[in-house]
CSV table of C-alpha atoms and ligand atoms in Angstrom, one decimal:
chain,number,residue,atom,x,y,z
A,1,UNK,CA,-10.4,-0.6,26.8
A,2,UNK,CA,-9.2,0.5,23.9
A,3,UNK,CA,-9.6,-1.6,20.3
A,4,UNK,CA,-6.8,-2.0,18.1
A,5,UNK,CA,-6.7,-4.3,14.8
A,6,UNK,CA,-3.7,-5.1,15.4
A,7,UNK,CA,-1.2,-4.9,18.3
A,8,UNK,CA,2.5,-4.9,17.8
A,9,UNK,CA,3.6,-5.9,21.5
A,10,UNK,CA,7.1,-6.0,23.5
A,11,UNK,CA,9.3,-4.6,20.6
A,12,UNK,CA,11.9,-2.0,20.9
A,13,UNK,CA,10.9,0.7,18.9
A,14,UNK,CA,13.4,2.3,17.0
A,15,UNK,CA,12.7,5.6,14.7
A,16,UNK,CA,15.2,8.0,13.3
A,17,UNK,CA,15.4,10.0,16.7
A,18,UNK,CA,14.5,7.5,19.1
A,19,UNK,CA,15.0,4.0,20.4
A,20,UNK,CA,12.5,2.9,22.8
A,21,UNK,CA,10.3,-0.1,24.2
A,22,UNK,CA,6.6,0.3,23.4
A,23,UNK,CA,3.3,-1.6,21.9
A,24,UNK,CA,2.2,-0.3,18.8
A,25,UNK,CA,-1.6,-0.4,18.4
A,26,UNK,CA,-2.8,-0.2,14.9
A,27,UNK,CA,-6.2,0.5,13.9
A,28,UNK,CA,-7.5,1.5,10.5
A,29,UNK,CA,-4.4,1.0,8.3
A,30,UNK,CA,-3.1,3.6,10.8
A,31,UNK,CA,-1.0,4.0,14.5
A,32,UNK,CA,-3.7,4.8,16.4
A,33,UNK,CA,-1.5,4.3,19.9
A,34,UNK,CA,1.7,4.1,21.6
A,35,UNK,CA,2.3,2.9,24.5
A,36,UNK,CA,4.4,0.7,27.1
A,37,UNK,CA,3.4,-2.7,27.6
A,38,UNK,CA,1.3,-2.3,31.2
A,39,UNK,CA,-1.2,-0.4,29.5
A,40,UNK,CA,-1.4,-2.7,27.0
A,41,UNK,CA,-3.6,-4.7,29.3
A,42,UNK,CA,-6.7,-2.3,28.8
A,43,UNK,CA,-6.6,-3.1,25.2
A,44,UNK,CA,-8.5,-5.3,23.3
A,45,UNK,CA,-6.6,-6.6,20.0
A,46,UNK,CA,-8.1,-8.5,16.9
A,47,UNK,CA,-4.7,-9.5,16.2
A,48,UNK,CA,-1.5,-9.7,17.9
A,49,UNK,CA,2.4,-9.6,16.6
A,50,UNK,CA,5.0,-10.8,19.2
A,51,UNK,CA,7.6,-8.5,18.6
A,52,UNK,CA,10.1,-9.4,22.2
A,53,UNK,CA,13.6,-8.7,21.2
A,54,UNK,CA,13.4,-7.6,18.1
A,55,UNK,CA,13.4,-4.3,16.8
A,56,UNK,CA,10.2,-2.4,15.3
A,57,UNK,CA,11.6,0.2,12.5
A,58,UNK,CA,9.1,2.1,10.0
A,59,UNK,CA,8.1,0.8,6.6
A,60,UNK,CA,11.7,1.0,4.4
A,61,UNK,CA,10.7,3.7,1.4
A,62,UNK,CA,13.2,2.9,-1.3
A,63,UNK,CA,13.3,6.4,-3.7
A,64,UNK,CA,15.1,4.7,-6.5
A,65,UNK,CA,13.5,1.5,-8.5
A,66,UNK,CA,13.4,0.6,-12.0
A,67,UNK,CA,10.7,-1.9,-12.3
A,68,UNK,CA,8.7,-3.2,-15.3
A,69,UNK,CA,11.1,-0.8,-17.2
A,70,UNK,CA,12.8,-0.8,-20.7
A,71,UNK,CA,16.3,0.3,-21.0
A,72,UNK,CA,18.6,-0.7,-24.0
A,73,UNK,CA,15.8,-3.0,-25.9
A,74,UNK,CA,14.9,-5.1,-22.8
A,75,UNK,CA,12.7,-4.8,-20.1
A,76,UNK,CA,13.6,-5.4,-16.2
A,77,UNK,CA,13.9,-8.9,-15.0
A,78,UNK,CA,11.5,-7.4,-12.2
A,79,UNK,CA,7.6,-6.4,-12.8
A,80,UNK,CA,6.2,-4.5,-10.6
A,81,UNK,CA,4.4,-8.1,-8.8
A,82,UNK,CA,8.1,-9.7,-8.3
A,83,UNK,CA,9.9,-6.9,-7.9
A,84,UNK,CA,7.8,-4.9,-4.7
A,85,UNK,CA,7.3,-8.8,-3.2
A,86,UNK,CA,11.5,-8.5,-2.9
A,87,UNK,CA,10.9,-5.4,-1.6
A,88,UNK,CA,8.7,-6.4,1.3
A,89,UNK,CA,10.6,-9.4,2.2
A,90,UNK,CA,13.6,-6.8,2.5
A,91,UNK,CA,11.6,-4.5,5.2
A,92,UNK,CA,10.8,-2.0,2.5
A,93,UNK,CA,6.9,-1.0,2.0
A,94,UNK,CA,6.8,2.2,-0.5
A,95,UNK,CA,8.8,2.2,-3.6
A,96,UNK,CA,9.2,5.0,-6.0
A,97,UNK,CA,9.8,4.6,-10.1
A,98,UNK,CA,9.7,6.8,-12.7
A,99,UNK,CA,7.3,8.1,-15.1
A,100,UNK,CA,8.7,9.2,-18.4
A,101,UNK,CA,7.9,12.0,-20.7
A,102,UNK,CA,6.8,10.8,-23.6
A,103,UNK,CA,6.8,12.8,-26.9
A,104,UNK,CA,3.3,11.8,-27.5
A,105,UNK,CA,1.8,12.1,-24.4
A,106,UNK,CA,1.0,15.1,-22.3
A,107,UNK,CA,3.1,14.7,-18.9
A,108,UNK,CA,0.2,13.5,-17.0
A,109,UNK,CA,-0.8,10.9,-19.8
A,110,UNK,CA,3.1,9.6,-19.0
A,111,UNK,CA,2.7,9.2,-15.6
A,112,UNK,CA,-1.0,7.8,-15.9
A,113,UNK,CA,0.7,5.1,-18.5
A,114,UNK,CA,3.0,4.1,-15.8
A,115,UNK,CA,0.2,3.8,-13.1
A,116,UNK,CA,-1.8,1.8,-15.0
A,117,UNK,CA,1.0,-0.4,-14.7
A,118,UNK,CA,1.5,-0.6,-11.2
A,119,UNK,CA,-1.8,-0.5,-10.1
A,120,UNK,CA,-3.3,-3.8,-9.0
A,121,UNK,CA,0.4,-4.8,-9.3
A,122,UNK,CA,2.5,-3.7,-6.6
A,123,UNK,CA,2.5,-5.5,-3.4
A,124,UNK,CA,4.3,-2.6,-1.8
A,125,UNK,CA,2.9,1.3,-1.8
A,126,UNK,CA,4.2,2.9,-5.1
A,127,UNK,CA,4.7,6.8,-6.6
A,128,UNK,CA,6.6,7.6,-9.5
A,129,UNK,CA,9.0,10.8,-10.2
A,130,UNK,CA,8.7,12.3,-13.7
A,131,UNK,CA,11.9,11.8,-15.8
A,132,UNK,CA,11.7,14.8,-17.9
A,133,UNK,CA,14.4,14.8,-21.3
A,134,UNK,CA,13.0,17.6,-23.6
A,135,UNK,CA,10.9,21.0,-21.8
A,136,UNK,CA,10.2,24.2,-22.9
A,137,UNK,CA,8.9,26.9,-21.3
A,138,UNK,CA,5.2,25.8,-21.8
A,139,UNK,CA,5.7,23.0,-20.0
A,140,UNK,CA,5.6,24.9,-16.3
A,141,UNK,CA,1.3,25.2,-16.7
A,142,UNK,CA,1.8,21.3,-17.3
A,143,UNK,CA,4.2,20.2,-14.6
A,144,UNK,CA,1.7,22.2,-12.4
A,145,UNK,CA,-0.9,19.5,-13.1
A,146,UNK,CA,1.5,16.9,-12.7
A,147,UNK,CA,2.3,18.5,-9.2
A,148,UNK,CA,-1.4,18.7,-8.2
A,149,UNK,CA,-1.9,15.0,-9.3
A,150,UNK,CA,1.1,13.7,-6.5
A,151,UNK,CA,4.2,13.9,-8.6
A,152,UNK,CA,6.4,16.2,-7.0
A,153,UNK,CA,9.4,15.2,-7.9
A,154,UNK,CA,11.0,16.0,-11.6
A,155,UNK,CA,13.6,13.0,-12.5
A,156,UNK,CA,17.0,14.8,-15.2
A,157,UNK,CA,19.5,12.4,-16.5
A,158,UNK,CA,22.8,13.8,-17.7
A,159,UNK,CA,23.6,10.6,-19.4
A,160,UNK,CA,22.4,8.5,-22.0
A,161,UNK,CA,22.4,10.8,-24.9
A,162,UNK,CA,21.4,7.9,-27.2
A,163,UNK,CA,18.6,6.3,-25.9
A,164,UNK,CA,17.1,9.4,-25.9
A,165,UNK,CA,16.6,10.2,-22.4
A,166,UNK,CA,19.6,13.0,-21.4
A,167,UNK,CA,18.5,16.2,-20.5
A,168,UNK,CA,20.5,19.3,-22.6
A,169,UNK,CA,21.2,21.9,-19.8
A,170,UNK,CA,18.3,23.9,-20.9
A,171,UNK,CA,15.9,21.3,-19.8
A,172,UNK,CA,18.1,21.2,-16.7
A,173,UNK,CA,17.9,24.7,-15.5
A,174,UNK,CA,14.4,24.6,-16.7
A,175,UNK,CA,13.8,21.9,-14.6
A,176,UNK,CA,15.0,23.4,-11.5
A,177,UNK,CA,13.6,26.8,-11.8
A,178,UNK,CA,9.9,25.1,-12.7
A,179,UNK,CA,10.9,22.9,-9.4
A,180,UNK,CA,11.5,25.8,-7.4
A,181,UNK,CA,8.5,27.7,-8.5
A,182,UNK,CA,5.7,24.4,-8.3
A,183,UNK,CA,7.4,23.4,-4.8
A,184,UNK,CA,9.0,20.3,-6.1
A,185,UNK,CA,12.1,18.6,-6.4
A,186,UNK,CA,14.7,17.9,-8.8
A,187,UNK,CA,16.6,14.7,-8.7
A,188,UNK,CA,19.3,14.6,-10.8
A,189,UNK,CA,21.5,11.8,-12.1
A,190,UNK,CA,24.7,13.4,-13.0
A,191,UNK,CA,27.5,12.3,-15.6
A,192,UNK,CA,28.6,13.4,-19.0
A,193,UNK,CA,26.6,11.4,-21.2
A,194,UNK,CA,28.1,12.9,-24.4
A,195,UNK,CA,31.6,12.6,-23.2
A,196,UNK,CA,31.0,9.2,-22.1
A,197,UNK,CA,29.7,8.1,-25.4
A,198,UNK,CA,33.1,9.3,-27.0
A,199,UNK,CA,34.9,7.4,-24.6
A,200,UNK,CA,32.6,4.5,-25.3
A,201,UNK,CA,33.3,4.5,-29.4
A,202,UNK,CA,37.2,5.1,-28.6
A,203,UNK,CA,36.8,1.5,-26.8
A,204,UNK,CA,35.1,-0.3,-28.9
A,205,UNK,CA,37.4,1.1,-32.3
A,206,UNK,CA,40.3,0.0,-30.2
A,207,UNK,CA,38.7,-3.2,-30.1
A,208,UNK,CA,38.4,-3.1,-26.4
A,209,UNK,CA,35.1,-4.1,-26.2
A,210,UNK,CA,34.8,-6.9,-22.6
A,211,UNK,CA,32.7,-5.9,-20.5
A,212,UNK,CA,35.7,-4.7,-18.0
A,213,UNK,CA,35.9,-1.6,-20.3
A,214,UNK,CA,32.3,-0.1,-18.8
A,215,UNK,CA,34.0,1.4,-15.8
A,216,UNK,CA,36.8,2.7,-17.9
A,217,UNK,CA,34.4,4.8,-20.1
A,218,UNK,CA,32.7,6.4,-17.2
A,219,UNK,CA,35.2,8.2,-15.0
A,220,UNK,CA,34.8,9.5,-12.0
A,221,UNK,CA,35.3,13.0,-13.1
A,222,UNK,CA,32.5,12.5,-15.5
A,223,UNK,CA,30.1,12.1,-12.4
A,224,UNK,CA,31.8,15.3,-10.9
A,225,UNK,CA,31.5,17.3,-14.0
A,226,UNK,CA,27.5,16.5,-14.0
A,227,UNK,CA,27.2,17.3,-10.1
A,228,UNK,CA,29.0,20.5,-10.4
A,229,UNK,CA,26.9,21.5,-13.8
A,230,UNK,CA,23.6,20.8,-11.8
A,231,UNK,CA,24.9,22.4,-8.5
A,232,UNK,CA,25.8,26.0,-10.7
A,233,UNK,CA,22.1,25.7,-12.5
A,234,UNK,CA,20.5,24.9,-9.2
A,235,UNK,CA,21.9,27.8,-7.8
A,236,UNK,CA,21.4,29.9,-11.0
A,237,UNK,CA,17.8,28.9,-10.0
A,238,UNK,CA,17.8,29.5,-6.7
A,239,UNK,CA,16.4,25.8,-6.4
A,240,UNK,CA,17.2,22.3,-4.5
A,241,UNK,CA,18.7,20.0,-5.9
A,242,UNK,CA,18.6,16.1,-4.9
A,243,UNK,CA,21.8,13.6,-6.1
A,244,UNK,CA,20.6,9.9,-7.2
A,245,UNK,CA,22.9,7.4,-6.7
A,246,UNK,CA,26.1,9.3,-5.3
A,247,UNK,CA,29.2,6.8,-6.3
A,248,UNK,CA,31.8,9.1,-5.9
A,249,UNK,CA,34.5,10.5,-3.4
A,250,UNK,CA,34.9,13.9,-5.0
A,251,UNK,CA,30.9,13.9,-6.2
A,252,UNK,CA,30.2,14.5,-2.9
A,253,UNK,CA,33.4,16.8,-2.2
A,254,UNK,CA,31.4,18.7,-4.6
A,255,UNK,CA,27.8,18.8,-3.1
A,256,UNK,CA,29.4,19.4,0.1
A,257,UNK,CA,31.0,22.8,-0.9
A,258,UNK,CA,28.0,23.6,-2.2
A,259,UNK,CA,26.2,23.2,1.1
A,260,UNK,CA,29.3,25.3,2.5
A,261,UNK,CA,27.8,28.0,-0.1
A,262,UNK,CA,24.3,28.1,1.4
A,263,UNK,CA,22.9,25.6,-1.2
A,264,UNK,CA,20.4,22.7,-0.7
A,265,UNK,CA,21.8,19.8,-2.1
A,266,UNK,CA,20.5,16.1,-0.8
A,267,UNK,CA,22.9,13.3,-1.6
A,268,UNK,CA,21.7,9.6,-2.1
A,269,UNK,CA,23.9,6.7,-2.6
A,270,UNK,CA,23.1,3.3,-3.3
A,271,UNK,CA,23.6,-0.1,-1.4
A,272,UNK,CA,26.2,-1.5,-3.8
A,273,UNK,CA,28.2,1.4,-3.7
A,274,UNK,CA,28.5,0.8,0.2
A,275,UNK,CA,29.0,-3.3,-0.4
A,276,UNK,CA,31.4,-3.6,-3.3
A,277,UNK,CA,34.3,-1.6,-5.3
A,278,UNK,CA,35.9,-1.8,-9.0
A,279,UNK,CA,37.6,-5.2,-8.6
A,280,UNK,CA,34.1,-7.2,-9.5
A,281,UNK,CA,35.5,-5.5,-12.9
A,282,UNK,CA,38.4,-7.6,-12.5
A,283,UNK,CA,36.7,-10.6,-12.4
A,284,UNK,CA,37.4,-13.7,-15.2
A,285,UNK,CA,35.3,-13.8,-18.3
A,286,UNK,CA,32.4,-12.3,-18.8
A,287,UNK,CA,31.6,-11.8,-14.8
A,288,UNK,CA,32.1,-8.0,-14.6
A,289,UNK,CA,28.9,-7.4,-16.7
A,290,UNK,CA,27.1,-8.5,-13.5
A,291,UNK,CA,28.0,-5.1,-12.5
A,292,UNK,CA,27.7,-2.8,-15.5
A,293,UNK,CA,25.3,-0.4,-13.8
A,294,UNK,CA,26.0,3.4,-14.0
A,295,UNK,CA,27.8,5.1,-12.3
A,296,UNK,CA,30.0,2.2,-12.0
A,297,UNK,CA,31.3,1.0,-9.3
A,298,UNK,CA,34.5,3.1,-7.5
A,299,UNK,CA,37.7,2.8,-5.7
A,300,UNK,CA,37.7,1.2,-1.8
A,301,UNK,CA,38.4,4.2,-1.0
A,302,UNK,CA,35.3,5.9,-2.5
A,303,UNK,CA,33.7,2.9,-0.8
A,304,UNK,CA,35.4,4.4,2.2
A,305,UNK,CA,34.4,8.1,1.7
A,306,UNK,CA,30.6,7.2,1.5
A,307,UNK,CA,30.4,5.4,4.9
A,308,UNK,CA,31.8,8.0,6.5
A,309,UNK,CA,29.6,10.6,5.0
A,310,UNK,CA,26.6,8.1,6.2
A,311,UNK,CA,27.9,8.6,9.8
A,312,UNK,CA,28.4,12.3,9.2
A,313,UNK,CA,24.9,12.5,7.9
A,314,UNK,CA,26.5,14.3,4.8
A,315,UNK,CA,24.1,11.8,2.5
A,316,UNK,CA,20.7,11.8,3.6
A,317,UNK,CA,19.4,8.5,1.5
A,318,UNK,CA,20.4,4.9,0.6
A,319,UNK,CA,18.4,3.5,-2.3
A,320,UNK,CA,18.6,0.9,-4.4
A,321,UNK,CA,18.5,2.1,-7.9
A,322,UNK,CA,17.4,-2.1,-8.3
A,323,UNK,CA,17.2,-2.7,-12.3
A,324,UNK,CA,17.6,-5.9,-12.9
A,325,UNK,CA,18.3,-7.6,-15.8
A,326,UNK,CA,19.4,-11.3,-16.6
A,327,UNK,CA,23.1,-12.5,-16.8
A,328,UNK,CA,21.8,-15.3,-19.1
A,329,UNK,CA,19.8,-13.7,-22.0
A,330,UNK,CA,19.7,-10.2,-21.1
A,331,UNK,CA,23.3,-9.0,-19.7
A,332,UNK,CA,24.9,-11.5,-22.3
A,333,UNK,CA,23.7,-9.5,-25.3
A,334,UNK,CA,27.0,-7.3,-24.9
A,335,UNK,CA,29.0,-10.5,-24.8
A,336,UNK,CA,31.3,-8.6,-27.8
A,337,UNK,CA,30.3,-5.3,-27.0
A,338,UNK,CA,30.2,-4.1,-23.6
A,339,UNK,CA,28.3,-1.1,-24.4
A,340,UNK,CA,25.4,-3.6,-25.9
A,341,UNK,CA,25.5,-4.8,-22.3
A,342,UNK,CA,21.9,-3.4,-20.1
A,343,UNK,CA,22.8,-1.5,-17.3
A,344,UNK,CA,21.5,-2.0,-13.7
A,345,UNK,CA,22.0,-4.1,-11.0
A,346,UNK,CA,19.5,-5.7,-8.7
A,347,UNK,CA,19.1,-4.9,-4.6
A,348,UNK,CA,15.4,-4.3,-3.5
A,349,UNK,CA,15.6,-7.6,-1.6
A,350,UNK,CA,18.7,-6.8,0.3
A,351,UNK,CA,18.8,-2.6,0.8
A,352,UNK,CA,17.6,-2.5,5.2
A,353,UNK,CA,19.3,-5.8,5.7
A,354,UNK,CA,22.4,-5.3,4.2
A,355,UNK,CA,22.7,-1.3,5.7
A,356,UNK,CA,22.1,-3.2,9.0
A,357,UNK,CA,24.5,-5.9,8.5
A,358,UNK,CA,27.5,-3.5,7.2
A,359,UNK,CA,26.4,-0.4,9.1
A,360,UNK,CA,25.2,-1.0,12.3
A,361,UNK,CA,26.2,-4.2,13.7
A,362,UNK,CA,29.4,-2.7,12.6
A,363,UNK,CA,29.2,-0.2,14.3
A,364,UNK,CA,29.9,1.7,11.4
A,365,UNK,CA,26.2,3.8,11.8
A,366,UNK,CA,23.9,4.2,14.7
A,367,UNK,CA,20.2,2.4,15.1
A,368,UNK,CA,18.7,5.5,13.9
A,369,UNK,CA,21.3,6.9,11.6
A,370,UNK,CA,19.8,3.3,10.0
A,371,UNK,CA,16.3,4.1,9.9
A,372,UNK,CA,16.4,7.8,8.5
A,373,UNK,CA,18.9,6.3,5.8
A,374,UNK,CA,16.4,3.7,4.5
A,375,UNK,CA,12.6,5.2,5.7
A,376,UNK,CA,12.3,8.4,7.4
A,377,UNK,CA,15.4,10.4,5.2
A,378,UNK,CA,13.5,9.0,2.0
A,379,UNK,CA,9.9,9.9,2.9
A,380,UNK,CA,10.6,13.2,4.1
A,381,UNK,CA,12.5,14.2,1.4
A,382,UNK,CA,9.7,12.7,-1.2
A,383,UNK,CA,7.1,14.1,0.2
A,384,UNK,CA,5.6,11.0,2.1
A,385,UNK,CA,3.9,12.4,4.7
A,386,UNK,CA,1.9,9.6,6.2
A,387,UNK,CA,5.6,7.3,5.7
A,388,UNK,CA,8.5,7.0,7.5
A,389,UNK,CA,8.0,7.6,11.0
A,390,UNK,CA,6.5,5.4,13.9
A,391,UNK,CA,3.9,8.4,15.3
A,392,UNK,CA,0.1,8.1,15.9
A,393,UNK,CA,-1.9,9.3,13.0
A,394,UNK,CA,1.1,8.0,10.3
A,395,UNK,CA,0.7,5.1,8.3
A,396,UNK,CA,1.3,1.4,10.2
A,397,UNK,CA,3.8,0.3,8.1
A,398,UNK,CA,5.8,-1.4,10.3
A,399,UNK,CA,8.9,-4.1,10.1
A,400,UNK,CA,9.7,-6.3,13.2
A,401,UNK,CA,13.8,-6.7,12.9
A,402,UNK,CA,15.1,-9.4,14.5
A,403,UNK,CA,18.9,-8.2,14.8
A,404,UNK,CA,20.7,-11.1,16.1
A,405,UNK,CA,20.0,-13.8,13.3
A,406,UNK,CA,23.0,-14.9,10.9
A,407,UNK,CA,22.0,-15.7,7.6
A,408,UNK,CA,23.6,-15.9,3.5
A,409,UNK,CA,21.9,-14.8,0.9
A,410,UNK,CA,21.7,-16.7,-2.4
A,411,UNK,CA,20.1,-15.9,-5.6
A,412,UNK,CA,18.1,-19.4,-5.1
A,413,UNK,CA,16.6,-17.7,-2.0
A,414,UNK,CA,16.3,-13.8,-2.8
A,415,UNK,CA,13.0,-13.5,-4.3
A,416,UNK,CA,13.6,-10.9,-7.1
A,417,UNK,CA,13.3,-12.6,-10.4
A,418,UNK,CA,16.5,-12.0,-12.0
A,419,UNK,CA,19.2,-14.9,-12.1
A,420,UNK,CA,22.2,-13.7,-10.2
A,421,UNK,CA,22.5,-11.8,-6.5
A,422,UNK,CA,25.4,-9.0,-6.4
A,423,UNK,CA,25.8,-10.6,-2.9
A,424,UNK,CA,25.7,-14.4,-3.7
A,425,UNK,CA,27.5,-15.8,-0.4
A,426,UNK,CA,27.7,-13.0,1.7
A,427,UNK,CA,26.7,-13.2,5.2
A,428,UNK,CA,24.1,-10.8,7.1
A,429,UNK,CA,23.2,-9.7,10.5
A,430,UNK,CA,19.7,-9.1,11.1
A,431,UNK,CA,16.9,-10.4,9.5
A,432,UNK,CA,13.3,-9.0,8.4
A,433,UNK,CA,10.9,-11.0,10.0
A,434,UNK,CA,7.2,-9.4,10.2
A,435,UNK,CA,6.2,-6.7,8.1
A,436,UNK,CA,2.6,-4.4,7.8
A,437,UNK,CA,1.7,-2.0,5.1
A,438,UNK,CA,-0.8,0.4,6.3
A,439,UNK,CA,-1.5,-2.1,9.0
A,440,UNK,CA,-1.7,-4.8,7.0
A,441,UNK,CA,0.7,-7.6,7.5
A,442,UNK,CA,2.4,-8.4,4.2
A,443,UNK,CA,5.0,-10.2,5.3
A,444,UNK,CA,4.9,-12.8,8.5
A,445,UNK,CA,8.2,-14.7,9.5
A,446,UNK,CA,10.1,-13.9,6.4
A,447,UNK,CA,7.6,-15.1,4.2
A,448,UNK,CA,4.5,-13.5,1.9
A,449,UNK,CA,1.3,-13.7,2.9
A,450,UNK,CA,-0.9,-14.9,0.4
A,451,UNK,CA,-3.8,-13.7,-0.7
A,452,UNK,CA,-2.8,-9.9,0.4
A,453,UNK,CA,-4.5,-7.1,-1.2
A,454,UNK,CA,-2.6,-4.6,-3.8
A,455,UNK,CA,-0.8,-1.4,-2.7
A,456,UNK,CA,-1.7,1.8,-3.5
A,457,UNK,CA,-0.2,5.3,-5.3
A,458,UNK,CA,0.8,7.2,-2.9
A,459,UNK,CA,0.4,10.9,-3.6
A,460,UNK,CA,2.8,13.1,-2.5
A,461,UNK,CA,3.8,17.0,-1.9
A,462,UNK,CA,6.1,19.5,-0.4
A,463,UNK,CA,9.5,17.1,-0.9
A,464,UNK,CA,11.7,18.8,2.3
A,465,UNK,CA,14.9,19.2,1.0
A,466,UNK,CA,17.0,19.0,3.6
B,1,URP,O1,22.5,1.0,-14.3
B,1,URP,C1,21.6,2.2,-13.7
B,1,URP,N1,21.5,2.7,-12.9
B,1,URP,N2,19.9,1.6,-14.7
B,1,URP,C2,19.5,1.9,-14.2
B,1,URP,C3,19.2,4.0,-14.9
B,1,URP,C4,19.8,4.4,-14.2
B,1,URP,O2,20.9,5.4,-14.4
B,1,URP,O3,19.6,5.0,-13.3
B,2,ZN,ZN1,20.8,6.8,-12.6
B,3,ZN,ZN1,18.0,4.6,-11.1
């Protein structure tokens, strides 16, 4: 007789590689046994979760979120608590946020300051990428310490020069080169931030101040240029590179060309680039402000190209880039000047369900591809060895998913602390039912379980680039 804390019984397990019927035993926060239903009679379980008729997948890993983050003088509507509660309700058990290089602090202190905000607050497990905006040769040793502390991904913005976030080419090149030397991975937000700002200034000077101008001043070619430039410097550095929020077919083409040259180049897209397109900028009044994010929404042909790339395995990750600002009271500071609208769109709650509904249920993706894109792929790429898989010894981060239920997204029910939904009224097939985080039930029957302990910081190492 084997004793387990929890038995997840009768479900269909779906991993990145396989689909099969089995029960899962959980002990001390880890998967301790996987076996068929017959053997389960030899198991004594403290708690039993009935997964019959449902899928059981590894907990989602969202490697791109902005919680409790300041931007353009405003703070995101979600803090670590509310954002990770919404994430958990949507089946995500680990998020990776950003720590920003602070001029008055060491790099390690910059991480510690951010980490302190999440400790005791985040419901899911969490980690951070370190954003580097200005590094010199002497930062190599500091970065070595940061990597030893479990931060194995650096982020470079090629946008936002006026917010002090944009790295110049020297910092981009050093970050790539140092990441190779330290066994880390460099993430790039690819755009030409300086040229974008010229376009913004011209629009404002010409009196074109409405929110639809956001898209026009951030053209796809700007993203393509940033992508190509980063690939060229990654090639020079001999470093792998990971592109966050790939939004356009042309950027994707640059990534694929680099791979043909033998480069290791990873592509992440976000759920919004798969769900909605640039026609949102044609909505009346100030409505387009809800979709002011970077890069902006693209043409429907780009949307099709991204889906095709997911199907072919050319993109490896679907994240949210969750960066919520209220429509009333935050986005509307830019009512007379679109460049003041805080950038970002909410999505942390809906990534896994929407990708299932639009991808698997509509036969654009296989079940295993879905799991790879929302969980196993990002876990592996981000160096989360214990997450994103259903193996004996792995963290028992598990989602019981009902593939048949149909429901409708509303702002009122989305649990994100933001006053609009980008997907209001959208009909979804498939819903998260139960969620375990390291063996602890944090969502039961689609509701948060009260009194659950906070999630924990997860040190990461050895990001696997492909
Ligand atoms: O508009 C966006 N995406 N805001 C968040 C910051 C970023 O660029 O990822
Ligand atoms: Zn970005
Ligand atoms: Zn982002």
